[in-house]
């Protein structure tokens, strides 16, 4: 495996500059050591101190209750409201007039909202939801473009205690329908459309199709409201009674709305993520612990200072956007940049133009984006004045050392520390990352555990491995922002995350990793059948099911193969029916089908037709072999369990 060799030979290290260190929130190795040791040994003491920073409506009486493990209770008895943490607490301070969101639409339109203005808009939005009968505990699906109303919708739900379930705008109607159904959502917030690569993404149309699909089902939830924000002004179909324009209701709504006092363990949101088998999992996050984690990790990992202009380029549809566009930065009273569209629109320097225009100082993006910029060429970056940048971040998948070095040299001008942050939808917040004023960073390593994180490398039997031995990443202690479950499926929650090792509950994130002699972690990627395309997890199972739902497909096996830009690309092996006419037209049709079922991001980069798939005697598809074939490498390891070796030989002979 190239990836493992590549990182093993990597031994460059970059300590923070004296200049950066001098201004940093945490600036000495001793401080990190002392704080980390305390956070793991006495989490109740450590997190109690951190939690004091938040504006509790009622104080908690216990920091951590782990008696019902693996379901943790943090800050029980306490009451707070996430939107008040993000907004109201700043209004009485000097931050009231500070910019909360600086937004750019893809076509070039802009909006700026101060904390006072954002607060007002969120209150109004919350009242609109109330007027439509949305109550505490109701689930609300949010399917929106990256416009300020997306952040408002999220915060408005939090304000009234409704549980938001944001579905990324790139997902198809079918994927949206599945998530609405699983979450039992009774309202949907959307927009007529959003701008992406100069075109309108017709979101309302997808919502209509999703709800039509659900209407045909017997026990699907009834969606009483589709609240539509006007963005692109494209024509939309209208279902009287159900569909309402946001701007119509907004005009009548009051701008005052008291935040609902929520219990620490009341659910704040659901966010769906892929696993290797079965339907997507609705990851459950609750209010108190999540907010403490989001607040504190943003402040520490990004060394957030009051004058920073912070830009996380993710979409709010992913956990990165939840924790590091909305909740974390706003809880800290930061000024955040938000951008609607594609990085290439209208030119390849758009991101750097935005950085220059708004004097972005902290910039957080994904390896897949960095590799794309690298390929587009340095000149697009160098055309802009990036002297405002002081810190860079990355998240989503292991970053290749080459891309890391490029990021450091060309974007960071060798001045900015890079924080490579490892975490997951389930962990809620960053778990392994450098502290930029302390940690010597290494290209390709997320470095050391964040406060409160007891990370280790274990083998299958739970034995801790030595330096540089590759094994399974494990988290041995609960942390405030950890998931509280999978919506409606407690058995799957226990099975997926807590059953890898016997004894005390240990969290298994599903990643392989090693730890070097300095205690730095090197993530090696997923150990299950989950593919990571452009930093987003997709389950092979879901793509396979989508393919098999096409009438000419008998069977399908989907694997990831290495890709220079997207990290992994989807490669599908398809067994067609006898009648099927195999060829380019069918490939195009299957691609369109997968787009429709899941979304464009799940379209296979390659589809190969085959008469049979390699299987074990017990009938299991041998994805390991297919992975090697897709990557074009020799198969190493055991093929003795394969039922019919000629299948393998045939597959090998295939040309693209
Ligand atoms: C999986 C989680 C966390 C927000 C984005 C993805 C991979 C994530 C890194 C990193 C190496 C990483 C892991 C993880 N991953 N960040 N810095 N280095 N791998 O969230 O969809 O829940 O995916 O992404 O494999 O398990 P997600």
XYZ file of C-alpha atoms and ligand atoms in Angstrom:
683
model
C 0.000 0.000 0.000
C 1.591 3.179 -1.276
C -0.078 5.283 1.354
C 1.576 3.472 4.239
C 5.052 3.578 2.715
C 4.603 7.204 1.868
C 3.797 8.299 5.398
C 6.384 6.013 6.949
C 9.183 7.758 5.133
C 7.899 11.154 6.210
C 10.003 12.721 8.939
C 9.868 16.449 8.412
C 8.542 18.467 11.339
C 7.563 22.119 11.530
C 7.389 23.739 14.960
C 5.357 26.958 15.176
C 7.288 30.146 14.518
C 8.286 32.224 17.516
C 6.009 34.934 16.208
C 2.979 32.638 16.157
C 3.819 31.088 19.482
C 4.141 34.449 21.198
C 0.536 35.364 20.414
C -1.040 31.904 20.755
C -3.619 30.937 23.385
C -1.586 27.938 24.452
C 2.092 28.316 23.740
C 4.108 25.849 25.747
C 4.572 22.132 25.602
C 4.288 21.994 29.395
C 0.891 23.688 29.294
C -0.378 21.186 26.733
C 1.001 18.252 28.715
C -0.470 19.489 31.973
C -3.875 20.307 30.486
C -4.080 17.082 28.497
C -3.085 14.948 31.468
C -5.716 16.587 33.632
C -8.398 16.401 30.939
C -7.971 12.641 30.686
C -7.340 11.838 34.342
C -9.993 14.154 35.787
C -12.417 14.973 32.968
C -15.051 16.226 35.425
C -12.725 18.929 36.718
C -11.386 19.882 33.318
C -14.726 20.119 31.494
C -16.425 21.834 34.406
C -13.933 24.672 34.044
C -14.487 24.894 30.271
C -18.279 24.706 30.572
C -18.301 27.720 32.899
C -17.694 29.881 29.817
C -21.150 29.072 28.420
C -24.285 31.004 29.361
C -26.221 28.298 31.224
C -29.864 29.088 31.870
C -29.739 26.681 34.782
C -26.538 25.172 36.169
C -25.845 21.452 35.785
C -25.407 19.263 38.834
C -23.150 16.572 37.392
C -20.445 16.950 34.756
C -20.335 13.339 33.556
C -22.565 10.375 34.158
C -21.163 7.281 32.460
C -23.212 4.798 34.419
C -25.370 4.016 31.406
C -22.359 3.518 29.100
C -22.024 3.684 26.155
C -24.703 6.364 26.381
C -23.066 9.273 28.182
C -24.793 12.070 30.015
C -22.836 15.300 30.215
C -23.777 18.306 32.321
C -27.004 16.689 33.485
C -29.535 18.893 35.145
C -28.224 21.917 33.263
C -30.287 23.962 30.845
C -29.084 26.059 27.961
C -30.020 26.975 24.430
C -27.551 26.551 21.568
C -28.807 29.590 19.649
C -28.456 31.739 22.764
C -24.894 30.474 23.161
C -24.223 31.548 19.573
C -26.111 34.843 19.608
C -27.744 36.274 22.719
C -24.670 36.109 24.913
C -22.804 38.443 22.549
C -25.506 41.092 22.425
C -24.666 42.601 25.787
C -21.008 42.834 24.836
C -18.809 44.797 22.495
C -19.425 41.997 19.974
C -23.038 43.037 19.312
C -21.988 45.122 16.340
C -19.305 42.717 15.224
C -19.771 40.914 11.931
C -21.018 37.378 12.498
C -21.368 36.281 8.878
C -19.769 37.694 5.761
C -21.459 35.895 2.917
C -20.754 35.724 -0.813
C -23.124 34.191 -3.299
C -21.648 32.440 -6.294
C -22.822 35.132 -8.738
C -20.963 37.738 -6.647
C -23.749 39.148 -4.475
C -22.775 39.687 -0.845
C -24.397 40.115 2.551
C -22.974 40.903 5.951
C -24.811 40.247 9.197
C -23.682 41.541 12.565
C -24.446 39.553 15.689
C -27.358 41.906 16.394
C -28.742 41.448 12.902
C -28.271 37.688 12.874
C -30.007 37.442 16.239
C -32.961 39.376 14.900
C -33.198 37.206 11.785
C -32.977 33.995 13.781
C -35.733 35.148 16.146
C -37.910 35.987 13.180
C -37.160 32.636 11.542
C -37.983 30.867 14.799
C -41.334 32.646 14.959
C -42.096 31.614 11.392
C -41.473 27.989 12.369
C -43.683 28.391 15.421
C -46.433 29.959 13.305
C -46.349 26.812 11.187
C -46.822 24.666 14.267
C -43.247 23.430 14.653
C -42.641 22.544 18.304
C -39.894 21.425 20.633
C -38.772 17.898 19.782
C -40.184 17.949 16.221
C -37.731 16.943 13.521
C -37.143 19.442 10.731
C -35.269 18.556 7.547
C -33.158 21.379 6.125
C -32.206 21.073 2.461
C -30.666 24.350 1.411
C -27.917 26.039 -0.557
C -25.093 27.751 1.326
C -26.905 31.010 1.991
C -27.227 32.858 5.319
C -30.758 31.480 5.705
C -29.230 28.025 6.096
C -27.395 29.124 9.240
C -30.540 30.971 10.343
C -32.702 27.890 9.827
C -30.341 25.752 11.895
C -30.226 28.301 14.709
C -33.978 28.925 14.554
C -34.639 25.213 15.088
C -32.206 25.206 18.001
C -33.935 28.280 19.418
C -37.335 26.628 19.674
C -35.961 23.192 20.545
C -36.830 21.554 17.239
C -34.328 18.909 16.118
C -32.704 19.801 12.820
C -31.625 17.241 10.278
C -29.606 18.988 7.606
C -29.377 17.082 4.339
C -26.583 18.189 1.997
C -28.037 19.974 -1.067
C -26.110 17.659 -3.393
C -28.133 14.636 -2.290
C -30.900 13.387 -4.563
C -34.645 13.364 -3.901
C -34.419 9.684 -3.017
C -31.674 10.211 -0.442
C -33.614 13.141 0.996
C -36.789 11.053 1.203
C -34.949 8.284 3.063
C -33.643 10.784 5.612
C -36.987 12.519 6.081
C -38.588 9.148 6.614
C -36.005 7.782 9.014
C -36.009 10.947 11.113
C -39.793 11.269 11.052
C -39.518 14.916 9.939
C -42.733 16.914 9.893
C -41.396 20.034 8.176
C -38.819 20.774 5.488
C -36.929 24.008 5.015
C -35.564 24.528 1.519
C -34.989 27.156 -1.178
C -36.213 27.507 -4.740
C -32.644 26.795 -5.790
C -28.985 27.514 -5.178
C -26.140 28.588 -7.438
C -23.521 26.006 -8.320
C -21.083 26.319 -11.243
C -23.145 29.040 -12.833
C -26.298 26.917 -12.814
C -29.334 26.694 -10.597
C -29.539 23.609 -8.410
C -33.323 23.044 -8.293
C -33.733 22.163 -4.630
C -37.477 22.708 -4.326
C -38.038 20.311 -7.215
C -36.065 17.632 -5.380
C -38.112 18.217 -2.227
C -41.329 17.829 -4.239
C -40.085 14.558 -5.686
C -38.990 13.306 -2.269
C -42.367 14.062 -0.716
C -44.216 12.517 -3.619
C -42.181 9.400 -3.111
C -43.021 9.369 0.612
C -46.713 10.005 0.023
C -46.855 6.647 -1.724
C -45.642 4.889 1.410
C -48.022 3.660 4.076
C -46.268 4.605 7.285
C -44.149 7.554 6.096
C -44.259 10.710 8.228
C -46.601 13.470 7.172
C -44.786 16.659 6.211
C -47.153 19.512 6.967
C -44.889 22.360 5.867
C -42.336 23.069 3.192
C -40.847 26.455 3.950
C -39.198 27.887 0.841
C -36.573 30.635 0.843
C -36.340 32.591 -2.393
C -32.834 32.535 -3.771
C -32.580 31.866 -7.493
C -36.095 32.905 -8.553
C -36.522 29.893 -10.812
C -40.023 28.578 -11.387
C -41.206 26.185 -8.712
C -44.260 23.978 -8.413
C -46.509 24.760 -5.461
C -48.601 22.617 -3.210
C -51.167 24.935 -1.616
C -51.398 24.623 2.117
C -48.159 22.706 2.448
C -45.738 25.068 0.706
C -45.093 28.555 2.061
C -42.674 31.265 1.039
C -40.360 32.280 3.800
C -40.514 35.969 2.819
C -44.315 35.991 3.082
C -44.378 34.665 6.638
C -41.319 36.613 7.632
C -43.084 39.924 7.012
C -45.623 39.122 9.723
C -43.259 37.524 12.207
C -42.076 39.213 15.364
C -38.351 39.685 15.840
C -38.543 38.660 19.460
C -38.347 35.053 20.479
C -37.191 33.778 23.844
C -34.794 30.832 23.529
C -36.307 27.563 24.743
C -34.456 26.293 27.836
C -33.162 22.896 26.739
C -31.873 20.106 28.927
C -28.213 19.324 28.361
C -29.202 15.929 27.027
C -32.058 17.132 24.808
C -31.306 16.312 21.181
C -29.903 19.257 19.236
C -29.642 17.607 15.832
C -29.503 14.480 13.719
C -26.985 14.179 10.949
C -26.911 11.201 8.620
C -23.701 9.431 7.779
C -22.818 6.254 5.942
C -21.796 2.970 7.426
C -20.608 -0.136 5.648
C -23.937 -1.890 5.793
C -27.564 -0.924 5.978
C -29.185 2.432 5.522
C -27.506 5.703 6.555
C -27.247 6.278 10.283
C -28.914 9.263 11.904
C -26.190 10.321 14.308
C -27.682 11.898 17.428
C -26.040 14.893 19.105
C -27.355 16.544 22.225
C -27.172 20.115 23.445
C -24.838 20.614 26.411
C -21.849 18.437 25.648
C -21.903 19.226 21.964
C -21.886 22.976 22.562
C -19.062 22.758 25.092
C -17.018 20.684 22.658
C -17.759 22.875 19.634
C -16.998 26.061 21.544
C -13.769 24.873 23.093
C -12.272 22.992 20.143
C -12.850 25.934 17.786
C -11.122 28.259 20.192
C -8.155 25.976 20.826
C -7.462 24.267 17.524
C -7.900 27.428 15.458
C -6.311 29.554 18.174
C -9.233 31.877 17.617
C -8.606 35.543 18.430
C -11.197 38.294 18.512
C -9.922 40.008 15.385
C -9.798 36.834 13.265
C -11.774 36.468 10.069
C -12.448 32.776 9.934
C -13.440 30.741 6.887
C -14.361 27.085 6.860
C -15.132 26.125 3.253
C -17.269 23.088 4.080
C -21.002 22.896 3.454
C -23.314 23.120 6.468
C -24.746 19.820 5.177
C -21.763 18.004 6.710
C -20.676 17.828 10.338
C -17.760 20.163 9.560
C -20.255 22.858 8.688
C -22.350 22.224 11.807
C -19.439 22.425 14.223
C -17.080 24.797 12.434
C -19.289 27.149 10.410
C -22.250 27.496 12.727
C -21.990 26.363 16.339
C -18.288 26.552 17.221
C -17.311 29.889 15.651
C -20.530 31.684 16.601
C -20.299 30.422 20.192
C -16.922 32.175 20.218
C -18.295 35.374 18.697
C -16.125 34.985 15.598
C -16.501 36.658 12.218
C -17.188 33.887 9.701
C -16.997 33.871 5.944
C -19.585 31.766 4.133
C -19.531 31.099 0.379
C -22.320 29.613 -1.682
C -20.702 28.186 -4.758
C -17.911 26.304 -6.486
C -14.208 27.196 -6.117
C -13.829 27.481 -9.899
C -16.621 29.991 -10.415
C -16.095 32.251 -12.287
C -12.345 31.492 -12.200
C -9.899 29.194 -10.399
C -8.759 31.910 -8.046
C -12.178 32.499 -6.458
C -11.264 31.192 -3.002
C -8.105 33.321 -2.841
C -9.979 36.335 -4.111
C -12.412 35.846 -1.216
C -9.503 35.501 1.230
C -7.962 38.729 -0.033
C -11.231 40.685 -0.118
C -12.303 39.805 3.411
C -8.804 39.521 4.911
C -9.349 35.943 5.984
C -6.922 34.974 8.734
C -7.952 31.381 9.526
C -8.762 29.096 6.587
C -10.074 25.530 6.952
C -10.615 23.231 3.964
C -10.282 19.624 2.771
C -7.432 17.652 1.166
C -9.471 17.056 -1.986
C -9.792 20.825 -2.470
C -6.085 21.319 -1.791
C -5.165 18.716 -4.418
C -7.476 20.417 -6.902
C -5.868 23.816 -6.279
C -2.473 22.229 -6.631
C -3.435 20.859 -10.009
C -4.866 24.170 -11.183
C -1.473 25.777 -10.574
C 0.236 28.167 -8.188
C -0.502 31.208 -10.328
C -4.172 31.287 -9.260
C -3.104 31.556 -5.640
C -0.175 33.888 -6.168
C -2.314 36.475 -7.918
C -3.855 37.447 -4.557
C -2.589 39.074 -1.410
C -2.855 36.380 1.244
C -0.834 38.173 3.889
C -3.850 38.201 6.229
C -3.698 34.390 6.595
C -2.137 33.180 9.836
C -3.450 29.631 10.251
C -4.538 26.862 7.865
C -6.536 23.735 8.539
C -7.548 20.530 6.800
C -10.125 17.803 7.433
C -11.888 14.895 5.792
C -9.268 12.310 4.907
C -5.562 11.681 5.264
C -3.670 14.428 3.461
C -0.786 13.394 1.249
C 2.483 14.918 2.420
C 2.975 16.436 -1.030
C -0.343 18.292 -0.861
C 0.433 19.347 2.714
C 3.788 20.809 1.646
C 2.144 22.632 -1.243
C -0.527 24.052 1.100
C 2.173 25.248 3.477
C 4.399 26.763 0.798
C 1.957 28.270 -1.687
C -1.068 29.179 0.455
C 0.582 29.581 3.841
C 3.767 31.116 2.443
C 5.697 29.024 4.940
C 4.378 31.256 7.678
C 1.111 29.617 8.720
C 0.886 26.507 10.874
C -1.343 23.782 9.389
C -3.786 21.995 11.666
C -4.680 18.593 10.203
C -7.791 17.682 12.174
C -9.032 14.114 12.560
C -12.609 13.580 13.672
C -15.978 12.253 12.505
C -19.679 13.003 12.330
C -19.960 10.784 15.401
C -17.291 12.526 17.457
C -19.006 15.885 16.913
C -15.783 17.837 17.156
C -12.062 17.612 16.436
C -10.371 14.740 18.298
C -6.784 14.626 17.047
C -5.059 17.798 15.868
C -2.086 20.018 16.585
C -2.359 22.894 19.007
C -0.954 25.455 16.609
C 1.091 27.409 19.157
C 2.680 24.273 20.577
C 2.776 21.207 18.360
C 5.437 20.644 15.741
C 3.350 19.661 12.723
C 4.274 16.843 10.363
C 3.006 16.525 6.779
C 0.340 13.818 6.802
C -0.129 13.506 10.551
C -3.043 14.840 12.576
C -0.488 14.757 15.417
C -1.797 14.564 18.986
C -5.063 13.989 20.842
C -7.105 17.031 21.728
C -8.039 17.735 25.357
C -10.172 15.033 26.880
C -9.305 12.516 24.174
C -7.702 9.274 25.294
C -6.625 7.844 21.929
C -4.653 4.640 21.438
C -3.700 2.115 18.770
C -5.005 -1.348 19.594
C -4.919 -4.680 17.852
C -7.981 -6.837 17.271
C -7.670 -8.252 20.787
C -7.454 -4.879 22.443
C -3.724 -4.983 23.098
C -2.034 -1.589 22.811
C 0.552 -1.556 20.039
C 4.011 -0.067 20.114
C 5.395 2.928 18.207
C 4.737 2.830 14.462
C 2.833 -0.429 14.563
C -0.267 -0.100 12.418
C -3.512 -1.031 14.157
C -6.983 0.159 15.009
C -7.631 3.620 16.360
C -9.512 3.540 19.668
C -10.905 6.190 22.032
C -10.920 4.901 25.600
C -12.825 7.597 27.481
C -16.111 9.427 26.867
C -15.913 13.052 25.655
C -18.573 15.796 25.847
C -19.538 16.021 22.165
C -19.665 12.272 21.534
C -22.685 10.865 19.735
C -25.490 9.720 22.007
C -26.829 7.145 19.607
C -28.157 6.292 16.179
C -31.681 7.622 15.716
C -34.115 4.783 16.324
C -31.503 2.036 16.430
C -29.743 1.539 19.723
C -28.605 -1.991 18.878
C -26.765 -0.726 15.815
C -25.164 2.035 17.891
C -23.741 -0.481 20.354
C -22.741 -2.909 17.650
C -21.054 -0.406 15.321
C -19.053 1.637 17.784
C -18.750 -0.199 21.091
C -18.454 -3.899 20.437
C -14.986 -4.181 18.929
C -13.280 -4.942 22.218
C -14.449 -6.721 25.343
C -14.465 -5.127 28.784
C -14.886 -1.413 29.526
C -16.610 0.379 26.636
C -14.072 1.603 24.092
C -15.119 3.639 21.066
C -14.105 2.212 17.678
C -14.149 4.884 14.954
C -13.467 2.435 12.103
C -10.085 3.900 11.130
C -6.683 2.308 10.986
C -3.747 4.303 12.334
C -0.300 4.231 13.853
C 1.350 6.344 16.512
C 4.969 7.405 16.078
C 7.708 7.746 18.674
C 6.673 11.363 19.386
C 3.102 10.331 20.140
C 1.815 11.651 16.810
C -1.044 9.792 15.135
C -0.997 8.936 11.440
C -4.458 7.978 10.178
C -4.291 5.266 7.540
C -7.929 5.354 6.396
C -11.044 3.293 6.986
C -10.825 -0.365 7.795
C -14.400 -1.130 6.722
C -16.069 -0.995 3.332
C -16.687 2.719 3.502
C -15.318 4.816 0.638
C -14.107 8.337 1.242
C -14.754 10.457 -1.866
C -13.643 14.064 -1.576
C -13.696 13.791 2.199
C -17.213 12.388 2.348
C -18.067 8.958 3.541
C -20.147 6.826 1.227
C -21.149 3.301 1.951
C -20.380 0.747 -0.733
C -23.652 -0.873 0.231
C -25.719 2.166 -0.656
C -24.111 2.582 -4.066
C -24.527 -1.138 -4.723
C -28.187 -1.006 -3.775
C -28.681 1.948 -6.078
C -27.093 0.042 -8.967
C -29.048 -3.125 -8.278
C -32.305 -1.179 -8.258
C -31.765 -0.599 -11.998
C -33.657 -3.223 -14.028
C -30.679 -4.499 -16.046
C -28.349 -4.975 -13.074
C -28.263 -8.409 -11.440
C -25.507 -7.807 -9.002
C -23.024 -5.075 -8.188
C -19.921 -4.704 -6.077
C -18.507 -1.303 -5.347
C -15.005 -0.525 -4.119
C -12.795 2.516 -3.750
C -9.630 2.962 -5.752
C -6.978 5.610 -5.096
C -7.567 8.877 -6.908
C -5.204 11.853 -7.089
C -7.894 14.449 -6.616
C -10.834 12.916 -4.772
C -8.747 10.652 -2.511
C -10.770 7.643 -3.446
C -12.910 7.136 -6.525
C -15.815 4.736 -6.836
C -15.272 1.711 -9.010
C -18.299 -0.484 -9.668
C -18.294 -4.070 -10.900
C -21.664 -4.839 -12.399
C -23.202 -8.096 -13.526
C -25.864 -7.212 -16.112
C -28.860 -9.279 -17.141
C -28.583 -11.377 -20.298
C -30.759 -8.983 -22.262
C -28.696 -5.908 -21.379
C -26.762 -4.142 -24.082
C -23.458 -3.475 -22.479
C -21.684 -0.308 -23.594
C -21.195 3.407 -23.141
C -24.937 4.117 -23.258
C -25.594 1.731 -20.395
C -22.735 3.197 -18.375
C -24.226 6.665 -18.819
C -27.631 5.340 -17.836
C -26.319 3.677 -14.694
C -24.461 6.828 -13.749
C -27.630 8.856 -14.126
C -29.468 6.262 -12.090
C -27.017 6.458 -9.186
C -27.198 10.266 -9.325
C -30.925 10.036 -9.021
C -30.881 7.511 -6.202
C -28.168 9.052 -4.062
C -26.727 12.152 -5.673
C -23.977 13.095 -8.072
C -21.262 12.566 -5.518
C -21.960 8.828 -5.549
C -21.571 8.380 -9.324
C -18.978 5.708 -10.082
C -15.812 6.984 -11.733
C -15.675 3.640 -13.469
C -18.181 0.894 -14.195
C -16.924 -2.500 -15.311
C -19.254 -5.195 -16.545
C -18.558 -8.781 -15.624
C -20.321 -12.126 -15.912
C -19.607 -12.962 -12.300
C -18.145 -11.488 -9.141
C -15.443 -13.152 -7.069
C -17.082 -14.752 -4.068
C -16.191 -16.838 -1.102
C -17.707 -20.230 -0.757
C -20.199 -18.772 1.633
C -21.257 -16.361 -1.093
C -19.645 -13.165 0.184
C -18.301 -10.821 -2.436
C -14.532 -10.507 -2.011
C -14.149 -6.771 -2.101
C -10.506 -6.962 -1.110
C -9.711 -8.609 -4.443
C -11.845 -6.155 -6.341
C -10.054 -3.280 -4.642
C -6.738 -4.591 -5.919
C -8.122 -5.068 -9.396
C -9.598 -1.578 -9.414
C -6.276 -0.138 -8.269
C -4.430 -2.203 -10.862
C -2.153 -3.880 -8.341
C -1.265 -7.506 -7.796
C -3.366 -9.241 -5.212
C -1.436 -10.150 -2.156
C -2.796 -12.404 0.518
C -5.093 -15.298 0.605
C -7.306 -16.177 -2.353
C -7.887 -19.715 -1.194
C -11.435 -19.070 -0.084
C -12.489 -17.908 -3.535
C -15.067 -20.109 -5.096
C -14.212 -19.788 -8.760
C -10.724 -18.589 -9.624
C -11.539 -18.149 -13.286
C -13.728 -15.200 -12.353
C -10.674 -13.418 -11.060
C -8.638 -14.171 -14.150
C -11.397 -12.803 -16.341
C -11.702 -9.631 -14.320
C -7.961 -9.062 -14.546
C -8.110 -9.306 -18.315
C -10.534 -6.439 -18.474
C -9.458 -3.232 -20.131
C -11.062 0.083 -19.234
C -13.897 9.915 8.488
C -15.053 10.678 9.062
C -14.917 15.147 10.278
C -15.510 15.860 9.202
C -15.344 15.331 7.842
C -15.652 13.886 7.595
C -11.763 10.484 7.724
C -11.591 12.821 8.633
C -9.435 13.105 8.710
C -8.081 13.518 8.846
C -7.439 11.386 8.109
C -9.696 11.798 8.244
C -11.662 9.318 8.690
C -12.918 9.461 9.530
N -11.045 11.654 8.206
N -10.632 13.702 8.937
N -7.736 14.743 9.247
N -7.117 12.618 8.531
N -8.696 10.953 7.948
O -16.609 13.375 8.481
O -17.983 11.909 6.989
O -17.934 11.551 9.481
O -15.943 10.999 8.030
O -13.161 10.773 7.618
O -11.672 8.124 7.976
O -13.334 8.257 10.128
P -17.193 11.948 8.253
